[in-house]
Structures are given as C-alpha cells and as structure tokens.
Coordinates of C-alpha atoms and ligand atoms in Angstrom, one line a residue:
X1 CA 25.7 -16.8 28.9
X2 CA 24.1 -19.7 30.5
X3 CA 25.3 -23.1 29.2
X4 CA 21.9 -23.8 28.0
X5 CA 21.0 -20.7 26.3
X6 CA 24.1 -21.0 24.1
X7 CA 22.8 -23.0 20.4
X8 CA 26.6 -24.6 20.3
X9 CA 26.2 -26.3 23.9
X10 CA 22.5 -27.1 22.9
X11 CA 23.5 -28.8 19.9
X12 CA 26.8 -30.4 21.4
X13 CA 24.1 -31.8 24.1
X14 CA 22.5 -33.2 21.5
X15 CA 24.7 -35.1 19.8
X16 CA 26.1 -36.3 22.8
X17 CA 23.0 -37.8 24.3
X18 CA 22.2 -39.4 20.8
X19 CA 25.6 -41.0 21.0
X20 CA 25.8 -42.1 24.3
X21 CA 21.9 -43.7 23.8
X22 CA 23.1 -45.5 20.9
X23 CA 26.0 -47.0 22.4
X24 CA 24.4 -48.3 25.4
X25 CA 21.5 -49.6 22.9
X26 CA 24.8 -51.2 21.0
X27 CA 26.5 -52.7 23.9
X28 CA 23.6 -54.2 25.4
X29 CA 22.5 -55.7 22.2
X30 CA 25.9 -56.7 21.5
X31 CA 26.1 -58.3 24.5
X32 CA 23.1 -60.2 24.6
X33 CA 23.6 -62.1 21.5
X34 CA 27.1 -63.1 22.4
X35 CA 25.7 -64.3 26.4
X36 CA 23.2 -66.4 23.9
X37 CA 24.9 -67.7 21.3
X38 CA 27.5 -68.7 23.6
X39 CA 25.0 -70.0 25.6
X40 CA 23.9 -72.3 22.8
X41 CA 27.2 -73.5 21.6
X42 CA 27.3 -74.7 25.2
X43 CA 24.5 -76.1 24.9
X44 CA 25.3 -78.2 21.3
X45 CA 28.3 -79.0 22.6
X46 CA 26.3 -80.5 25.6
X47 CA 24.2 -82.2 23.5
X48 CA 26.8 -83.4 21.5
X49 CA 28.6 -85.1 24.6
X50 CA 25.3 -86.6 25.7
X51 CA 25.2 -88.7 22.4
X52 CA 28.5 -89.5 22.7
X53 CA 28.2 -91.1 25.9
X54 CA 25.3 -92.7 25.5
X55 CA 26.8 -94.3 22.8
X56 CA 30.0 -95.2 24.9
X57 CA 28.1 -96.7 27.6
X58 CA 26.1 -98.9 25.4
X59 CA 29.1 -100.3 23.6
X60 CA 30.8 -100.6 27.2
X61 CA 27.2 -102.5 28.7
X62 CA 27.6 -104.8 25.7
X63 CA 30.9 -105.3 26.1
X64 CA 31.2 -105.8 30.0
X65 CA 28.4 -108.5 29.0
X66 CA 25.6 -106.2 31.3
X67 CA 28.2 -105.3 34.3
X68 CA 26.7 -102.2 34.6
X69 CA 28.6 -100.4 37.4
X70 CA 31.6 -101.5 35.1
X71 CA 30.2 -99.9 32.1
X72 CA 29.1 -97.0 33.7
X73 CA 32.7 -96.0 35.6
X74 CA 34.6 -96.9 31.9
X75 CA 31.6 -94.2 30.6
X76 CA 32.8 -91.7 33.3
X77 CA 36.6 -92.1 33.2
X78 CA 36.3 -91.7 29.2
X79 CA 34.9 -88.9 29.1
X80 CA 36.7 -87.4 31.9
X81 CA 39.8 -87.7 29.4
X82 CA 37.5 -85.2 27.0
X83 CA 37.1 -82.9 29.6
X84 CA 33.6 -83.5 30.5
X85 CA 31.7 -83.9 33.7
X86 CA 28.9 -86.9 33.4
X87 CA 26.6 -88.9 36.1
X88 CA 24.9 -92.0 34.8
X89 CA 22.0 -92.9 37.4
X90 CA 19.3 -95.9 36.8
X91 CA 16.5 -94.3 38.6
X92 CA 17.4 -92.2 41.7
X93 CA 20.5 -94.5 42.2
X94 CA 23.4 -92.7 40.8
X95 CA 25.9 -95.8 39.2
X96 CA 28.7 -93.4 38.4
X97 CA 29.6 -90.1 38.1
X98 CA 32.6 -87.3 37.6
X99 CA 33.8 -86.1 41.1
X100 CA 33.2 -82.7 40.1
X101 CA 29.9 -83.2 39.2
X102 CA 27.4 -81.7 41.4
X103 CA 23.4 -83.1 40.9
X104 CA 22.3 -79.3 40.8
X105 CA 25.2 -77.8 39.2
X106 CA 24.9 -73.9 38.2
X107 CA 26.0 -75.2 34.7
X108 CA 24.4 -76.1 31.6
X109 CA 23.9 -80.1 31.3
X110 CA 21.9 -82.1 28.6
X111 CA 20.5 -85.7 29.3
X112 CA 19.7 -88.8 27.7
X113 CA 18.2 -92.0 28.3
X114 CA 19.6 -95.2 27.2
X115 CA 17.7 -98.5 27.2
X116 CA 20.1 -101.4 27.7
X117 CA 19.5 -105.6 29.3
X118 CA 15.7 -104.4 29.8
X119 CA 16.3 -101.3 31.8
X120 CA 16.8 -97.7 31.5
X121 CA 19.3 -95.6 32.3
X122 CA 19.9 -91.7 32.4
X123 CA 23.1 -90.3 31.6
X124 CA 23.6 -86.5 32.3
X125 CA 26.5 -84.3 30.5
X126 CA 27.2 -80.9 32.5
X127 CA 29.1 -77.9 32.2
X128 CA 30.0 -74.9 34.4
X129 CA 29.1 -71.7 33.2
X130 CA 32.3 -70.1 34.0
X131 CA 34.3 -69.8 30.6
X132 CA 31.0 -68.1 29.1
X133 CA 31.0 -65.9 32.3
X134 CA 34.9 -65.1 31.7
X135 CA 34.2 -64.2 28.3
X136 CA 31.6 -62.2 28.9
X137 CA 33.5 -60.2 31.7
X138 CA 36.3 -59.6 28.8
X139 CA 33.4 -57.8 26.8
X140 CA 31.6 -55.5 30.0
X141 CA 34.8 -54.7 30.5
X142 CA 35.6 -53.5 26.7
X143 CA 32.8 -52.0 26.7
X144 CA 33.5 -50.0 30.2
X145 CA 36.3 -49.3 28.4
X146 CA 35.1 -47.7 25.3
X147 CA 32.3 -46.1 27.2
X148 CA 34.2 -42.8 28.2
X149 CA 36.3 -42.6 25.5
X150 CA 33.4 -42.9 22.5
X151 CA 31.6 -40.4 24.9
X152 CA 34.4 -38.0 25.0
X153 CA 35.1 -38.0 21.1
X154 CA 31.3 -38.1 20.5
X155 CA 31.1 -34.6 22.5
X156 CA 33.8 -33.1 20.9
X157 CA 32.4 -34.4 17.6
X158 CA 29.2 -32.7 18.5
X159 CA 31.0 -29.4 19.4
X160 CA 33.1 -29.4 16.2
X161 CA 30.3 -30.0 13.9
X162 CA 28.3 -27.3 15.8
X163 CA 31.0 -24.7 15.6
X164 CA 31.7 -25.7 12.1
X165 CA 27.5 -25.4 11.3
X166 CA 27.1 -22.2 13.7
X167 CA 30.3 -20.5 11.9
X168 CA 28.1 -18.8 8.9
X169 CA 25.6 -17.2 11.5
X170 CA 28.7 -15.3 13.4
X171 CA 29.8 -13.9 9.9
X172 CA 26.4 -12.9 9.2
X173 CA 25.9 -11.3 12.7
X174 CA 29.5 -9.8 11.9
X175 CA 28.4 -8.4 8.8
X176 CA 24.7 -6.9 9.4
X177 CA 26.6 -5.3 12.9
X178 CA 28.3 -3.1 9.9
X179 CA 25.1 -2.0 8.5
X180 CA 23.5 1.1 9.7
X181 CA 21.1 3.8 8.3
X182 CA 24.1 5.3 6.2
X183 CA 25.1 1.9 4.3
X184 CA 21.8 0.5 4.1
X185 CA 22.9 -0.5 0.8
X186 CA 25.1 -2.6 1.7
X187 CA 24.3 -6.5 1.6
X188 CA 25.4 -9.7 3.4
X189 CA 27.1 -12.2 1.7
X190 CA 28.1 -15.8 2.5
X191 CA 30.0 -18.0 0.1
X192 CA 28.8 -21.7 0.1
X193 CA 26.3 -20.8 2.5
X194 CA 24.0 -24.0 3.1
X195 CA 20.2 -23.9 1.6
X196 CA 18.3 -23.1 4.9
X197 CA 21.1 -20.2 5.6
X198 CA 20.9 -18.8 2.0
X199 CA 16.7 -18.3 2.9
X200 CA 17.7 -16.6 5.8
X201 CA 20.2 -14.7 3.9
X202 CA 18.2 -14.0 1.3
X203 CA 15.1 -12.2 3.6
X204 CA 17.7 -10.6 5.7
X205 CA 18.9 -8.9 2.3
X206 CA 15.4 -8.6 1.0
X207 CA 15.0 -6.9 4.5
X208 CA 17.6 -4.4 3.7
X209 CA 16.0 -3.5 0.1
X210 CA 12.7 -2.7 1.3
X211 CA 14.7 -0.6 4.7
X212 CA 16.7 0.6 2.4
X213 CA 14.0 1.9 -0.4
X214 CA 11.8 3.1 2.5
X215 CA 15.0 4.9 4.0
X216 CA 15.5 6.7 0.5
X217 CA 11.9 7.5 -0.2
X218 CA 11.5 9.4 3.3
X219 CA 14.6 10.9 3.0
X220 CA 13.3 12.3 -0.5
X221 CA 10.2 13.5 1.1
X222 CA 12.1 15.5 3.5
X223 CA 14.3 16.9 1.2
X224 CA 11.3 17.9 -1.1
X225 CA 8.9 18.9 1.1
X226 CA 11.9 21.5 2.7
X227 CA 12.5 22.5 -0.5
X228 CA 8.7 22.9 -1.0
X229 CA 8.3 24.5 2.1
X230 CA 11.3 26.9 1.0
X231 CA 10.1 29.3 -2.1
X232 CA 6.4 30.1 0.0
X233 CA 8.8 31.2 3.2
X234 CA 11.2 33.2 1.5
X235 CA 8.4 34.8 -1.0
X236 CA 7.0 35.7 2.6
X237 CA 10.1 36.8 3.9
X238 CA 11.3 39.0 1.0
X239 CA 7.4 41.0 0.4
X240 CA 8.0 41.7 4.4
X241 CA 11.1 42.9 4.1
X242 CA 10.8 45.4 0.8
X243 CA 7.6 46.3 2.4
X244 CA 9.4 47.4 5.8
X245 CA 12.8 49.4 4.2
X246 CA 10.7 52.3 3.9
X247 CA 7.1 54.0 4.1
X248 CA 4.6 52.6 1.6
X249 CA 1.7 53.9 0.5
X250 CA -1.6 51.7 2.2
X251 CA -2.3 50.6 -1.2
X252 CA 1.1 48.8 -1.6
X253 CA 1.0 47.7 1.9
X254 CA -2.4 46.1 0.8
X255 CA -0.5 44.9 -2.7
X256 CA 2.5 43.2 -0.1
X257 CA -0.2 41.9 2.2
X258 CA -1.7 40.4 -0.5
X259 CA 1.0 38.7 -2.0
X260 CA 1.7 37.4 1.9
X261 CA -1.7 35.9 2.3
X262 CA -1.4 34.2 -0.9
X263 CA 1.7 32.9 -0.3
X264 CA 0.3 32.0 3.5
X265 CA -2.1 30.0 2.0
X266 CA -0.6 27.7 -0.6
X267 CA 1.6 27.1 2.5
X268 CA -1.1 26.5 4.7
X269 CA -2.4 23.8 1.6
X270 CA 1.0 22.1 1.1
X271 CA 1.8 21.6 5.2
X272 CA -2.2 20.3 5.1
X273 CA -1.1 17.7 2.1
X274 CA 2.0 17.0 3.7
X275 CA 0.3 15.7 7.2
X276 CA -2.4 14.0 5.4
X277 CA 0.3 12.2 3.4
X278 CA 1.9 11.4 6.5
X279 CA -1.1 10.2 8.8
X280 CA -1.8 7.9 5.8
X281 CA 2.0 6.8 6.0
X282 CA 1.5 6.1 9.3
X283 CA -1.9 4.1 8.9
X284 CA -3.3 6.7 11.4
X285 CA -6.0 7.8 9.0
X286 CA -9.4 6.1 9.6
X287 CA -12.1 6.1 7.0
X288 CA -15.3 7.6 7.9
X289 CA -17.4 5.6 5.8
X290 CA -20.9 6.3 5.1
X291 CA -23.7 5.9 2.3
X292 CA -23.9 8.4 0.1
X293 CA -25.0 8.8 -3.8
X294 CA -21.4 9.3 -5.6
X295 CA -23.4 10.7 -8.8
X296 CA -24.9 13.9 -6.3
X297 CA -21.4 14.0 -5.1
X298 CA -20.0 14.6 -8.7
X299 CA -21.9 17.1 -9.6
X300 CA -21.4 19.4 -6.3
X301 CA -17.9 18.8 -7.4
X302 CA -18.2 20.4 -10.7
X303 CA -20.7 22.8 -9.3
X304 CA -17.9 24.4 -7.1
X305 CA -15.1 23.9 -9.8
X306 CA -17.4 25.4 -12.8
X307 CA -16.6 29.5 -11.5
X308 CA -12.7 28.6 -12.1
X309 CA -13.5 26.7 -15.7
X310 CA -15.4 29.4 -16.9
X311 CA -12.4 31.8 -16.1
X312 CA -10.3 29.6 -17.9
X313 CA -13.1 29.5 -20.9
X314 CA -13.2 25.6 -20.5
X315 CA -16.4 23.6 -20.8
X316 CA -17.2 21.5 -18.1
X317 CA -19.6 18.0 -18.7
X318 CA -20.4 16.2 -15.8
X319 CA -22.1 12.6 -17.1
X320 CA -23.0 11.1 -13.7
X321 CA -27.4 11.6 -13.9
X322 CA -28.1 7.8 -12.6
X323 CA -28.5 7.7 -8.9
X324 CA -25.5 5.7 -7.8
X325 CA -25.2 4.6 -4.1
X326 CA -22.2 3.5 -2.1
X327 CA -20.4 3.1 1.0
X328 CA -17.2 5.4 1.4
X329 CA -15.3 8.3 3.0
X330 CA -17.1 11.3 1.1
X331 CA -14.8 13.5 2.7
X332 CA -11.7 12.0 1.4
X333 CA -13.7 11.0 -2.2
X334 CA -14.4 15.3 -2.3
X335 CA -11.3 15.6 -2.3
X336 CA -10.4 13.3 -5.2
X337 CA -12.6 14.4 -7.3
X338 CA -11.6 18.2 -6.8
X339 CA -8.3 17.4 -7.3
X340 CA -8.9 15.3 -10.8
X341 CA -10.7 18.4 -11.8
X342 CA -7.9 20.6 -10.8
X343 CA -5.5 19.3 -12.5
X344 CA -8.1 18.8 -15.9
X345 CA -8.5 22.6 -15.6
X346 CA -5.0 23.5 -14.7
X347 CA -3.4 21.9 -17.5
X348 CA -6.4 22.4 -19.9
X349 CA -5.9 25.8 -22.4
X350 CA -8.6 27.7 -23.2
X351 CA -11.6 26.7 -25.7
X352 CA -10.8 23.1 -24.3
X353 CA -12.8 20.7 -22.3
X354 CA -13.2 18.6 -19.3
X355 CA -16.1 15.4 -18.8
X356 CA -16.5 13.9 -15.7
X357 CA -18.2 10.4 -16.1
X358 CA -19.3 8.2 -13.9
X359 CA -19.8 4.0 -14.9
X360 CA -21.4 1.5 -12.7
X361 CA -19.8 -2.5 -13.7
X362 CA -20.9 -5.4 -12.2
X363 CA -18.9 -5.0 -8.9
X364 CA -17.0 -1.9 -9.3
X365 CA -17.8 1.9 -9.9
X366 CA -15.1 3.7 -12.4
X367 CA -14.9 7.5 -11.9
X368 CA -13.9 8.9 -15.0
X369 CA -12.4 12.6 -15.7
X370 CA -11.2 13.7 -19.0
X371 CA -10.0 16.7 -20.3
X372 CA -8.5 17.8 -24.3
X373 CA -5.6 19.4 -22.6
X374 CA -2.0 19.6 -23.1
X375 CA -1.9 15.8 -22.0
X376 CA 1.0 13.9 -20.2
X377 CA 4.3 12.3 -22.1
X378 CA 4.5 8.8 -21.9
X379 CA 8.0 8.8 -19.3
X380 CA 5.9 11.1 -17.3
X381 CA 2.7 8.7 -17.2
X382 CA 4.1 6.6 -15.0
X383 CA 5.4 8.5 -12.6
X384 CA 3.0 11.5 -12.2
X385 CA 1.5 9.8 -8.8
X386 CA 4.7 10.0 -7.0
X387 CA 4.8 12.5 -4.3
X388 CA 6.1 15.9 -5.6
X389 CA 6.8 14.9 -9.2
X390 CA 5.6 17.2 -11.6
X391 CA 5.9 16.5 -15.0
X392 CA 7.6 18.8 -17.9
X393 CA 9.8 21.8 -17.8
X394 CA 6.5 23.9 -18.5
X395 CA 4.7 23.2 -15.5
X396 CA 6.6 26.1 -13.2
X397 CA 5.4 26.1 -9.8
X398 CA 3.4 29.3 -10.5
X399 CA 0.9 27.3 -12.4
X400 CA 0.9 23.9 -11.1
X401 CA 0.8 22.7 -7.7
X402 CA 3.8 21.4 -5.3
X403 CA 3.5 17.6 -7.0
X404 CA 1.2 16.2 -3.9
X405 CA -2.6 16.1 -5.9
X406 CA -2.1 12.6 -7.4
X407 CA -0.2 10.9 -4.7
X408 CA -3.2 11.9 -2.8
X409 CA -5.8 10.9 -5.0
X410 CA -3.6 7.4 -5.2
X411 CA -3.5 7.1 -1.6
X412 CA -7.6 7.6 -1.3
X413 CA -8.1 4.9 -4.0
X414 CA -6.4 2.7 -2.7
X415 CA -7.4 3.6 1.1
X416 CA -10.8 2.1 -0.5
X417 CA -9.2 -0.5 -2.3
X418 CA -9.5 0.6 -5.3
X419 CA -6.9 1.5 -8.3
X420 CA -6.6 4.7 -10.1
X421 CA -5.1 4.5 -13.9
X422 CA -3.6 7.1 -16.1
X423 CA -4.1 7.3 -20.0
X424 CA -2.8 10.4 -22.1
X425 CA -1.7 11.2 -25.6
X426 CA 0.6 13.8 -25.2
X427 CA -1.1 17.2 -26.9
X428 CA -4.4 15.9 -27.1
X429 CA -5.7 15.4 -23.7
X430 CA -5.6 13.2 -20.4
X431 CA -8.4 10.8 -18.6
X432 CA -8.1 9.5 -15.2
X433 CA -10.3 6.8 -14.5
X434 CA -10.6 5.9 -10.8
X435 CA -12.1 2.3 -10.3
X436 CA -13.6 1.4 -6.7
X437 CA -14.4 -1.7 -5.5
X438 CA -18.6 -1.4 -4.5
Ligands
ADP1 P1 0.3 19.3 -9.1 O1 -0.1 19.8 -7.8 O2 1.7 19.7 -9.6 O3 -0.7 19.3 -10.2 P2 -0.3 16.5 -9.1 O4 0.2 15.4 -8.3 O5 -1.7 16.8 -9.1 O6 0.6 17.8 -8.8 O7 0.1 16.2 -10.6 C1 1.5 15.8 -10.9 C2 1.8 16.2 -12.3 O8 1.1 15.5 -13.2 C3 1.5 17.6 -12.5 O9 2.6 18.5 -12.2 C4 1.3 17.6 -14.0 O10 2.6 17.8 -14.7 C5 0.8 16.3 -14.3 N1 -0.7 16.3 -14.5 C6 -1.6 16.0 -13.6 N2 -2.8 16.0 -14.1 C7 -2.7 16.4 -15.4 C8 -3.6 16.6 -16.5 N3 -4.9 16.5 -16.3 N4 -3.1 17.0 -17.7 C9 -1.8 17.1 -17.9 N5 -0.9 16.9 -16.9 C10 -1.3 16.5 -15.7

C-alpha cells in the first residue's frame, strides 16, 4: 500500500507536522524573548553604570578642585574595579577612557552628560555583547537538541494514537468479513466504541437489517412462487399421464384436455403476476399515464365482471355517475379495479352484494369497493396485501387465487402514490377503499 494511501501514516503525518510546527513556533518565540529581555537587563544595567559614574566623576571633579583629566582617569580606574568599560570625552576630545573600550564597540553602551566648572562632559558606559551571545548559543543549542528527539516521540505518539483510534475499524472490517448471505443475521459489535464509530456501526447494522429482510422476503417469494408454480404442473402432469395409460374415449380426451387448459391457464396468470411483481421490484415498470374519466372506467369494470356476479346470484352497484377526470396508467388502474371486484365476488356467498363507489375530496379521488361477504379476521387484515398470503383455512386454492391480487393492487396504488386501506368485520362484509393522489 502506498505510504500515503494508508489512514495510520496519514494521520501519523499529521500529528507530526502539527508538532514539529509548534515547536519551531515555540523555540523561536522562546528564544526571542530571552535575546530581549537579556538584551534589556544589559541595557539597565548600562544605564545603571552610567548614573553611577556620572556621579563618581562629579564627586571626583569637586574633589580634585576642577583637575579634570584627574577626575576623569580616578572615574575610569573605579569602575574598571566593577567590571565596566567607560570613556569620558568633553566634546570630541576623549579625557579618559578603559583600554578595552572601543568608540564603536559592537556592545550595548548608555551615555550621560554631566555639567561640571561651566562645561559639559559626556561619559559613555559599554558592554560587549558576548555573555548574551553565549547564553543564547546554550539555548539554539538545547533546542537543536530537543528538536530530533520531540520529533521522534511526537511521531511515534502520532502512530500510537492512530493505531490505538484505527483499532475499532480493523475489528469491524474483521467482523462484517464474517458476514455473508447465509448469516445475514448476524450483527457487528464493538464494546466502548467511540460516538462517531457507534453511527457507523449503527448504519452498517441498520444495513444488514434491511439486506437481511430483503434477503428473507425474496427468498420467501421463491420458495412460494415454486410451490405456487408446483400444484398447476403436477395437475398437468398427472391428467397427461392417466390420459395416456390407455385408449380414451374423444370425449374424456376432451374432459383431460380441458382440465389441462384450465390448469395452463391459471398458470399462464400466476407466471404473468409473478413478472409484473417482479418488473415492479425491479423499478422497471414505467407508467403509461394518460387522461382518462375513472367513473367510465368503473363501470366497464363492472360491466365485464356483472356475467360472473350474476352466476354467483350477487348484486352488483356501481355508484361512480359524476364524470371524474384524471391522469393515470388505465391499464394498470383495470387491473385494480378487476381485481377488487374479484375478490368482492369470490369471497361474496350468494344473495349478497358488492358496491363500487367512487368519491372526489379536495385533492384526492377514493375508489371504494364493498361487498356483505364473508369478510376478513382482524390478524388477517393486516397482512392480506402480502404477496401469496391468503387468509383462512377456508380459502383452498380451488376457490381463491394464488395470494398475488392485493399485493398487486398495493403495488399500483402506490406506483401512483397513493394508499390502499382495508376495513372488514369478520362475517359481515369487506370494503377496500383505494385513495389516489389527483
Ligand atoms: P387471492 O388471489 O387469494 O384472492 P389476494 O391477494 O387477492 O389473493 O387476496 C388475499 C387474501 O385476502 C385472499 O386469499 C382472501 O383470503 C382475502 N380477501 C381478499 N379480498 C377479500 C374480500 N373481499 N373478502 C374476504 N376476503 C378477502
């Protein structure tokens, strides 16, 4: 892995340059204060010295009664005992002065100007700069020192406190490595895992929920629609075979052939639900929208379902005379409608009834079909518009479908955003209202 590429050496990188910046910030503010506040006890010192000589050399002028030269050389060899280099000078003629005392020294110096018999004279104090210098040097070279060192320990800091921070991520890597489509239950787990890692922790398990719901939903599917897929095939299989152990009579050929067709065709309906299921799944079904009047397409609804009611001895109402416009797939609306009335007339004795309403609101259109049929229990209601569920012991699959009707006629409500609701008192009857968005 290229250095750079690796977090750990990114991080490390970091903390390094961070360090390294603040200790050169450090050392050269460090080291500028102590250059100037040695500088200006130099320089108070100086000035210090400068008082006292002037001082010294106007007790000595008094003294020596005005001998100048006198008072001037005591001035010098005085403070020569206190270490100090000084040049007393009455204009540009220098009267006396420390041998080591240069006129442009590269020192520090401080002046002062003493009146004395009339005239005036200037008497300079001076220093080298050398024990600041010396001091200084003892510092650059401390801190040329601890350069390196604070360097090195602030690198390996850096790399221990990345290792230490990167440490969770490996175990989580570790872990979701273990996961794969047949543990999808499974779920990662970190103890004292800091906040921003328990977010990530918490999506990537989130993650595995939804992968893990989705995994067991298809799976169901599959296993239904095989087992769906089953009983028509083996229906098929068996008719062919007791028609083919031995000659038949045309009219039990027809009889066989019959019963094959049938079967062929419920077949054919469930492998047609099943790929419209599974386009929708797969987002690959695209609306055809169009404007059409719902309330016309209501009643050619009931129009084509009233042959099968009236073999049933139902009653059939269809309240939907207002002319009601809108903007939808009437294709895909057909076929919820038919399949609302379907189920009303499948699971609706005879002598009932079945109403199919339609109510305009303010901005939404609800689709309304009843029937007084044997009605839906309560722990069925809510699960009647999953795929293949079919409710009750009763229902065999002689007289009720393969369980795909209402997941369809969910899956068209909601591919037009709307909602589709189920009330029912158990015995007395179901409604389904279907509310659409206009
Ligand atoms: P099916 O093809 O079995 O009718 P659906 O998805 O259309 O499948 O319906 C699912 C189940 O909901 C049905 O098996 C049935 O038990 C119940 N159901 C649907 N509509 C009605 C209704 N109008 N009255 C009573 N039960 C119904």
């Amino acid at each position: 892995m290229p250095l750079m590429r690796s977090f750990r050496a990114q991080l490390t990188a970091l903390y390094l340059a961070f360090f390294s910046l603040l200790f050169v910030l450090f050392s050269i503010f460090l080291y500028g204060e102590l250059s100037r506040s040695l500088t200006a006890r130099l320089d108070n010192t100086l000035a210090s010295e400068a008082d006292t000589a002037a001082g010294l050399f106007r007790d000595e002028f008094q003294e020596m009664n005005g001998g100048t030269l006198a008072a001037a050389r005591e001035v010098v060899s005085e403070m020569k005992v206190r270490g100090d280099s000084v040049a007393i000078r009455e204009g540009s003629r220098v009267l006396a002065a420390s041998p080591e005392f240069t006129p442009n020294p590269r020192g520090r110096r401080a002046s002062r100007t003493v009146q004395a018999g009339g005239r005036t004279y200037h008497i300079e104090v001076s220093a080298p700069l050398d024990a600041i210098h010396a001091e200084l040097a003892v510092v650059r070279r401390a801190i040329f020192i601890a350069l390196p060192l604070i360097l090195a320990l602030a690198g390996l800091g850096g790399y221990l406190l990345a290792t230490r921070s990167l440490r969770p991520l490996g175990w989580m890597a570790e872990q979701a490595r273990r996961i794969t489509g047949s543990n999808l239950e499974t779920r990662i787990e970190i103890d004292d895992a800091a906040e921003e890692l328990s977010v990530l922790v918490a999506s990537f398990n989130e993650l595995l929920s939804r992968l893990d719901r989705s995994f067991d939903t298809m799976r169901r599917f599959v296993a239904d629609a095989s087992h769906e897929l089953r009983t028509p095939i083996s229906v098929i299989r068996g008719e062919a075979d007791v028609a083919l152990t031995q000659e038949r009579s045309p009219a039990e050929y027809r009889e066989s052939l019959t019963v094959i067709l049938d079967e062929a065709r419920r077949l054919s309906c469930l492998v047609d639900d099943l790929l419209n299921l599974a386009r929708a799944d797969a987002g690959h079904v695209m609306l055809q929208t169009h404007d059409f009047y719902l309330n016309e397409l209501l009643v050619e609804c009931c129009r084509s379902v009233r042959g099968l009611a009236n073999t049933r001895g139902l009653a059939l109402e269809c309240l939907a005379d207002d002319d009601l416009q809108f903007t939808g797939d009437e294709q895909l609306l057909r076929r919820l409608v038919i399949n609302l009335l379907d189920n009303a007339i499948r699971y609706t004795p005879s002598g009932g009834k079945v109403t199919v309403a339609l109510e305009t609101g303010a901005a939404s259109v609800q689709l309304r079909v009843s029937d007084t049929g044997i009605g839906i229990a309560p722990a069925d209601a809510a699960r009647v518009f999953e795929r293949f569920y079919r409710a009750g012991e009763a229902r065999s699959r002689q007289d009720g479908g393969f369980g795909l009707g209402l997941a369809i006629v969910r899956w068209i409500a909601e591919s037009h955003r709307g909602t589709v609701e189920c009330a029912s008192d158990f015995g007395q009857g179901s409604t389904f209202t279907v509310t659409l968005p206009k």
